[in-house]
Coordinates of C-alpha atoms in Angstrom, one line a residue:
X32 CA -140.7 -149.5 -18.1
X33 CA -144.2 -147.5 -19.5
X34 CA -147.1 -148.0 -16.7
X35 CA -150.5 -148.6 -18.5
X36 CA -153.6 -147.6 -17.2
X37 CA -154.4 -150.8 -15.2
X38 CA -151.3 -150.4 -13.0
X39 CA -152.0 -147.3 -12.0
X40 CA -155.5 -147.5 -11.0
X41 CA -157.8 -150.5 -10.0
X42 CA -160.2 -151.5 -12.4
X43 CA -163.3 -148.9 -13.4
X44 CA -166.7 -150.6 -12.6
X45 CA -170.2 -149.0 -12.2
X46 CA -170.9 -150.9 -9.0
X47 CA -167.2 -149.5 -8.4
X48 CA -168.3 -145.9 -8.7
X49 CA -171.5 -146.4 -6.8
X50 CA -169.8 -147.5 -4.0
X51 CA -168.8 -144.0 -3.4
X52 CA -172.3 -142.2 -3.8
X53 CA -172.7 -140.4 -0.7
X54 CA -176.0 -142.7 0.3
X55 CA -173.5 -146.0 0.1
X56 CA -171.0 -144.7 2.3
X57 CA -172.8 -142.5 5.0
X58 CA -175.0 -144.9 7.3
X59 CA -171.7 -146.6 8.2
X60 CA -169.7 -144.0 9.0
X61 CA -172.1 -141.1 10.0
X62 CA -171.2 -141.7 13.4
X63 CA -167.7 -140.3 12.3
X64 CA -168.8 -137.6 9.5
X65 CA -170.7 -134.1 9.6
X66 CA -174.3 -134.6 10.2
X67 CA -176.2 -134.5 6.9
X68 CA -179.7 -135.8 5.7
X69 CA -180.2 -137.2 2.1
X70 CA -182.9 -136.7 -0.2
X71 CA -183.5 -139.2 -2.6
X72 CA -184.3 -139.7 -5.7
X73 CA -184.9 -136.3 -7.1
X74 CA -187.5 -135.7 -9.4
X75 CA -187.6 -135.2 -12.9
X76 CA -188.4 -131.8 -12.9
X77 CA -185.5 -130.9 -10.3
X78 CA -183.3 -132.8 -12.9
X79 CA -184.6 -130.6 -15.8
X80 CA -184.1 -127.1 -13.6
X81 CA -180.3 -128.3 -13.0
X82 CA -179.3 -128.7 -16.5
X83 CA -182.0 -126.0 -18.1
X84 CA -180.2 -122.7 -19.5
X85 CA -179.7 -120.1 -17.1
X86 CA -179.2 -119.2 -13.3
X87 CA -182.6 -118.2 -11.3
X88 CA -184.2 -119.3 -8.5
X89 CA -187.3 -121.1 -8.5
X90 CA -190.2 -119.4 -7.4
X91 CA -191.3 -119.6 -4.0
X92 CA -187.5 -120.8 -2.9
X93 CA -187.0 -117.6 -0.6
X94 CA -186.7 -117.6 3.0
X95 CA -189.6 -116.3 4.0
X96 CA -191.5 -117.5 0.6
X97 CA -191.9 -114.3 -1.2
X98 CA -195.2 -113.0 -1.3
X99 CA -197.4 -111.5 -3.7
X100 CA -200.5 -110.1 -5.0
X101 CA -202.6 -110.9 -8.0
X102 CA -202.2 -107.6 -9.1
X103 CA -198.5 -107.7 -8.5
X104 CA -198.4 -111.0 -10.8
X105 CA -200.4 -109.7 -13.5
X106 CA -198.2 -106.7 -13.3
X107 CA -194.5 -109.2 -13.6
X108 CA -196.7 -110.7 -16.5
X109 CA -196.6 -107.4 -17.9
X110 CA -193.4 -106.2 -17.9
X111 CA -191.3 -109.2 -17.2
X112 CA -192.3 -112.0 -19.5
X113 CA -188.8 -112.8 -20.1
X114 CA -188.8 -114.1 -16.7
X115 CA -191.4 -116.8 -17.4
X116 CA -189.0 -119.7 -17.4
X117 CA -187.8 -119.3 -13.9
X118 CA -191.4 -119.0 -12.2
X119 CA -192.3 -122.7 -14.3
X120 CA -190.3 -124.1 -12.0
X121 CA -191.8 -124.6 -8.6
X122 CA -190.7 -127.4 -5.6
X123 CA -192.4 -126.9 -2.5
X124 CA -192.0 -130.3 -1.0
X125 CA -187.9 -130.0 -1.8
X126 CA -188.2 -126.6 -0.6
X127 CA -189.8 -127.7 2.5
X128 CA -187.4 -130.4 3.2
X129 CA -184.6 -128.1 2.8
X130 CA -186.1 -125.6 5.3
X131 CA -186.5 -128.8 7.9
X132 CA -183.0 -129.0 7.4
X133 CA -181.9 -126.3 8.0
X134 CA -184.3 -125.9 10.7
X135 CA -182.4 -128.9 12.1
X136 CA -179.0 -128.0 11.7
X137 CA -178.6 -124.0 11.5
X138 CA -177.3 -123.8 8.7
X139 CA -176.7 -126.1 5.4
X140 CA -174.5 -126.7 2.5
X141 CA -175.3 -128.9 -0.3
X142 CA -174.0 -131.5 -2.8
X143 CA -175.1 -133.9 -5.1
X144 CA -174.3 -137.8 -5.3
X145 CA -170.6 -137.2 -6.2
X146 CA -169.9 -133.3 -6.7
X147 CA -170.3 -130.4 -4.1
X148 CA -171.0 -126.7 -6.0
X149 CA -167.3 -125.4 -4.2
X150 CA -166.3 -123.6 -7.2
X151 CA -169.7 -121.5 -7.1
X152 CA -169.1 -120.3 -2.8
X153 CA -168.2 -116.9 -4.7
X154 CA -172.1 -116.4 -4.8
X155 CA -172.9 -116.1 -1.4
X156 CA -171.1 -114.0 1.3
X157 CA -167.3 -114.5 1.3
X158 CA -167.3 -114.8 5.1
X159 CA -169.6 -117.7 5.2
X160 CA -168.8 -119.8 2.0
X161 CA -171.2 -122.1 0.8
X162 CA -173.7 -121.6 4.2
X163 CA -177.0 -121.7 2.5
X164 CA -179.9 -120.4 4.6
X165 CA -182.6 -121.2 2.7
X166 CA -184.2 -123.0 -0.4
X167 CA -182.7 -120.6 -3.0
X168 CA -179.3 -120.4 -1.4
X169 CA -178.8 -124.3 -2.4
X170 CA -180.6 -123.8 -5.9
X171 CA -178.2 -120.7 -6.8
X172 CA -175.5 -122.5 -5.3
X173 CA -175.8 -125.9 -7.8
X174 CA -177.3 -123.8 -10.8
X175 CA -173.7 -121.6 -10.7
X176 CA -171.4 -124.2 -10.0
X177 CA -169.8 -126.0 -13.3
X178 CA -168.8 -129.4 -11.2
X179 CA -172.1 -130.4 -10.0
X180 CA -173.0 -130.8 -14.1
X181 CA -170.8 -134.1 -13.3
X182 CA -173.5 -135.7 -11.4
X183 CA -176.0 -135.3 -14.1
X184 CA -175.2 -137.3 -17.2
X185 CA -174.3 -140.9 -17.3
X186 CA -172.2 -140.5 -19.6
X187 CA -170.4 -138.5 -16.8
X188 CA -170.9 -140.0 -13.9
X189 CA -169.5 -143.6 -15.7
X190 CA -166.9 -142.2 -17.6
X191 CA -164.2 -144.8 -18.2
X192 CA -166.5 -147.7 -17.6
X193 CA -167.8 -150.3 -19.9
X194 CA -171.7 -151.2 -20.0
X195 CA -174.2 -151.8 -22.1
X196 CA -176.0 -148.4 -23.1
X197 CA -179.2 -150.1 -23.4
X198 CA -179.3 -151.1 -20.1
X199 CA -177.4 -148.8 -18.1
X200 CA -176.1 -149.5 -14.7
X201 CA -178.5 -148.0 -11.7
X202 CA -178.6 -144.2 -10.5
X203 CA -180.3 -142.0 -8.7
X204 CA -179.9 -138.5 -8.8
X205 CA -179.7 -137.6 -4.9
X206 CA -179.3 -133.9 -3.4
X207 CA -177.1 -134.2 0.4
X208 CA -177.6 -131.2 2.9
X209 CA -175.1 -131.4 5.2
X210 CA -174.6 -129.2 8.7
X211 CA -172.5 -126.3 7.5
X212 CA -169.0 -125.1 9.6
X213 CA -166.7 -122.8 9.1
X214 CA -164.1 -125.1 8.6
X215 CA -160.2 -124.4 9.1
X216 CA -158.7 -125.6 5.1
X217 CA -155.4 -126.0 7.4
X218 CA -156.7 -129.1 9.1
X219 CA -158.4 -130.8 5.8
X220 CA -156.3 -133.6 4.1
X221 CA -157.0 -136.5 1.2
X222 CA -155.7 -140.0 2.0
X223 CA -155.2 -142.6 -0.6
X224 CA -155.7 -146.2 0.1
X225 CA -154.2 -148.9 -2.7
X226 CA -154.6 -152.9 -1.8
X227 CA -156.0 -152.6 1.6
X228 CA -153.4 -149.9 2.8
X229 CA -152.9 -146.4 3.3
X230 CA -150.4 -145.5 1.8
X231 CA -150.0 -141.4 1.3
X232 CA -151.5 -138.0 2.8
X233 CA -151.7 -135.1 1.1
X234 CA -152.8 -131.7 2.3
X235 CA -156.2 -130.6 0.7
X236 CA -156.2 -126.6 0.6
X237 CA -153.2 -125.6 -1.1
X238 CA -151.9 -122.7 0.9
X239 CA -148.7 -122.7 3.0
X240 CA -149.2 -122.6 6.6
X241 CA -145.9 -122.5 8.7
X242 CA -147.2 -124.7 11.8
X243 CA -147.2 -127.8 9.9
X244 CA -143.5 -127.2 8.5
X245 CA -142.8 -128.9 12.0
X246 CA -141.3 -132.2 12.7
X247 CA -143.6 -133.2 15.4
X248 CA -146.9 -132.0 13.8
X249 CA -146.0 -134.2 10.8
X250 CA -145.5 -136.8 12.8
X251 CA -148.7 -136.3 15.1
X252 CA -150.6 -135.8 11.3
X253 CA -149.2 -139.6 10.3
X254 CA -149.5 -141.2 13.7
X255 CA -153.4 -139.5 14.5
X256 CA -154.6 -140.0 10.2
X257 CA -153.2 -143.7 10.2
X258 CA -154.9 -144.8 13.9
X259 CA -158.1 -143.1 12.6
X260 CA -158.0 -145.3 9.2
X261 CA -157.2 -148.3 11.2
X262 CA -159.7 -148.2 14.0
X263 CA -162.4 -146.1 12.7
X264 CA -162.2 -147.1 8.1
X265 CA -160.6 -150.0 7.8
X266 CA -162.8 -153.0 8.9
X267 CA -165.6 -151.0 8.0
X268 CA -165.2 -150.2 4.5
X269 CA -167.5 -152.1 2.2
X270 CA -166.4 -152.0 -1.0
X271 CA -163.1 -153.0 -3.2
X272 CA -159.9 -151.8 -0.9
X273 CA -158.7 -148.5 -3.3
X274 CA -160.1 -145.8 -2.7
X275 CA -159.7 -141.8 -1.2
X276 CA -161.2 -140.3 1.8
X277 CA -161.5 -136.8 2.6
X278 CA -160.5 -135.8 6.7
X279 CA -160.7 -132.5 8.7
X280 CA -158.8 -132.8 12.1
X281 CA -159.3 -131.8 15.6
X282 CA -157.2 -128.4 16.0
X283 CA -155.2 -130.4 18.5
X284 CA -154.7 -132.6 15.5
X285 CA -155.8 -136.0 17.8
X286 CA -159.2 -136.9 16.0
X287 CA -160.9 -136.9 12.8
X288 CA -164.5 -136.6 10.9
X289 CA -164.7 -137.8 7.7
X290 CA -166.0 -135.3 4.6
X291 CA -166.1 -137.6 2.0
X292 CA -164.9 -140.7 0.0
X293 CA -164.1 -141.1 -3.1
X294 CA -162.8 -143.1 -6.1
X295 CA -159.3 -144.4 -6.6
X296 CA -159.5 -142.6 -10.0
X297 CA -158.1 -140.2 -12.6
X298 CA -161.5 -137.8 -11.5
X299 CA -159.9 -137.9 -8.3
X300 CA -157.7 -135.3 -7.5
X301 CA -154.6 -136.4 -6.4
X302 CA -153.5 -132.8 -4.8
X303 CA -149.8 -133.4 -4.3
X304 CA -148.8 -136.5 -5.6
X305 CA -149.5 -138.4 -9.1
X306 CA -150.9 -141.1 -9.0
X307 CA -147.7 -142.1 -10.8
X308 CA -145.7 -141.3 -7.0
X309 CA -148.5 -142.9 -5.3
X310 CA -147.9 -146.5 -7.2
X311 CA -144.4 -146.5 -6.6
X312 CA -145.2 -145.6 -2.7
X313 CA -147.0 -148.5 -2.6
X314 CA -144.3 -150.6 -3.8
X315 CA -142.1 -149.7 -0.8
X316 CA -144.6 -151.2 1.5
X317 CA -143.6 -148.4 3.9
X318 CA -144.7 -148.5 8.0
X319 CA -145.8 -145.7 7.7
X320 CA -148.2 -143.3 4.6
X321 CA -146.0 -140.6 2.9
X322 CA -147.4 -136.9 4.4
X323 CA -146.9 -134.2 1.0
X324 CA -147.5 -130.6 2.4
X325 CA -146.7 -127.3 1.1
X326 CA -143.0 -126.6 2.3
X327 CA -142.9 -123.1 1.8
X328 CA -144.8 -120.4 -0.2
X329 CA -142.4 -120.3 -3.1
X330 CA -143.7 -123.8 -3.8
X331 CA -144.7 -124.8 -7.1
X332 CA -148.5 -125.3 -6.7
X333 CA -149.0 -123.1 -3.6
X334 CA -151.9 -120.8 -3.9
X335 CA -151.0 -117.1 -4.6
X336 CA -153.7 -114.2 -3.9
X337 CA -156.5 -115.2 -7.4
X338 CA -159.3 -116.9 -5.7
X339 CA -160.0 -120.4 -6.5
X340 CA -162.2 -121.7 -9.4
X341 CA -162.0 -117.8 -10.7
X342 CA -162.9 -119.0 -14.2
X343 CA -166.2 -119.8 -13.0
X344 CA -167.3 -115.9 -11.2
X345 CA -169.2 -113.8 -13.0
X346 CA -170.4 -110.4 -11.3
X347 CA -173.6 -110.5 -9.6
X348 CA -175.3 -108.7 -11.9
X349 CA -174.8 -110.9 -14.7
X350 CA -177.0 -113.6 -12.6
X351 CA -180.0 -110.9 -12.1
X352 CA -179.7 -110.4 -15.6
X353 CA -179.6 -114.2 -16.9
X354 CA -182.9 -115.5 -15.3
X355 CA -184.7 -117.1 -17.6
X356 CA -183.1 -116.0 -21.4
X357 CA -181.1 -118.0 -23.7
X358 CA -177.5 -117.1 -24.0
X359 CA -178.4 -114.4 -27.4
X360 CA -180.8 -112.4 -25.4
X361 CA -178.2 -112.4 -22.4
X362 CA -175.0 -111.4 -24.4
X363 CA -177.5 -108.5 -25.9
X364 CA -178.8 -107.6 -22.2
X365 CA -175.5 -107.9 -21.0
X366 CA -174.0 -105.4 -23.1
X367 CA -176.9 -102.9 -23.4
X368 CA -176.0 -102.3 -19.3
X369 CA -172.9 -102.1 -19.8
X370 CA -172.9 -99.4 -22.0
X371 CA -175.7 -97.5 -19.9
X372 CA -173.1 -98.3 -17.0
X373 CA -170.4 -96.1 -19.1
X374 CA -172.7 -93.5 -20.0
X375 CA -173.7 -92.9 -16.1
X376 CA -170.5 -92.7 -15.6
X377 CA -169.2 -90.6 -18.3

């Protein structure tokens, strides 16, 4: 028997997908989640920076602001007009809330309503992915990153929905600092509730660690991941009962804080399971949710050495080179150093 679209997956409303904007969900469960402050909505302008041509950081956005003479402006004016488009765009009240932040919490990493910029961490230091420490750290950070895009089109955002275009369903455009960690990907895993019940857990990063090849650590995963749902999500979850939640453990594996919720939707990941496996776990009404982990490095979607999201780096250089020009005067740029790189080298 063929499964259609509406068997698989509840059905795709705007209020649906709203329900899962990071402003919805946090106030009830910040008690339970990393400590982050939302600002909302964003301006035009912002908007316009996020989806404008190019990777550069707005001027002023440094920590400390970067400072300047007039002769040292007329002198950029000078030699770098190319560079114009980047210094139009200017957010000191954004750029001040951002400091407050992380004034407040150490240390920051953003997201928007829906996407976080995790295929862009390569831009900042390897041994503190995404930790942004100040204004320009979160503006490289969302300029780089191809997933964030997501949260700026309607078309986007509602994909898979039916509404009238002329009157398009509510949205705000809404930028979420949140307290950075260095978080252990061993202890991170996605849960999938269908019809009021959880019904599978899947590890998020997909590496192989041998510690939870163990019987009893499974079993302390399911029994601690299930009590948290019940006692902390269930009752207090406020919209339709299908969704995803995003949890990193205690490393004794008792507790749990919440990253993030999302959709019960094909733009949902579903890591190790399809949703396919998912719907016919459901029909089993088990006790229990279904654990999926990696079993052993030779597994079929383990992670080997490439980095993750790899199609998306481009060397550092490239981003120096790519403030403010179209995507002509870049490819031209672009090659003219590398071909002074070969002849210093030659």
């Amino acid at each position: 028997m063929s499964l259609d679209h509406c068997d698989i997956f509840p059905l795709q409303t705007p209020d649906y997908l709203l329900s899962f904007q990071f402003s919805s969900w946090y106030p009830i469960f910040s008690s339970i989640s990393i400590k982050s402050t939302v600002i909302r909505p964003l301006d035009q302008p912002f908007k316009e920076y996020l989806d404008s041509d190019g990777i550069f950081v707005p001027e002023g956005s440094e920590n400390p602001p970067a400072e300047s003479s007039i002769s040292d402006q007329e002198d950029e004016d000078d030699n770098d007009d190319d560079a114009a488009v980047g210094r139009s765009f200017f957010f000191p009240d954004l750029d001040e809330r951002i400091r407050q932040a992380i004034k407040e919490y150490g240390a920051i990493f953003p997201k928007l309503i829906f996407s976080s910029p995790k295929d862009a961490a390569w831009v900042l230091p390897p041994s503190s992915p995404l930790k942004c420490t100040s204004p320009s750290d979160v503006y490289i950070l969302l300029k780089s990153s191809d997933f964030v895009s997501h949260d700026l089109s309607i078309d986007t955002i509602f994909e898979g929905c039916q509404y009238d275009p002329l009157n398009p369903p509510p949205y705000q455009l809404e930028l979420v600092l949140r307290k950075w960690y260095p978080i252990d990907r061993s202890r991170e895993f996605r849960c999938f509730v269908r019809d009021g019940c959880l019904i599978g857990i899947t590890q998020r990063d997909t590496n192989f660690y041998d510690f939870m090849n163990e019987p009893k650590t499974q079993s302390k995963i399911v029994e601690t991941l299930q009590r948290f749902w019940k006692d902390k999500i269930k009752s207090k979850w406020h919209g339709q009962q299908d969704y995803v939640f995003d949890v990193l453990m205690t490393r004794d594996l008792s507790r749990g804080h919440v990253l993030d919720f999302n959709p019960y939707a094909p733009r949902t990941d579903p890591l190790l399971f399809t949703y396919e496996e998912l719907l016919s776990v459901s029909t089993r009404e088990l006790s229990t949710p279904e654990l999926r982990i990696i079993d052993s490095p030779l597994h079929p979607v383990a992670s080997r050495n490439a980095p993750a999201h790899q199609h998306n780096m481009v060397p550092i250089e490239a981003l120096a080179l790519s403030s403010g020009r179209d995507i002509n005067d870049f490819s031209d740029l672009w090659n003219k150093e590398i071909q002074r790189s070969m002849n210093d080298d030659a």
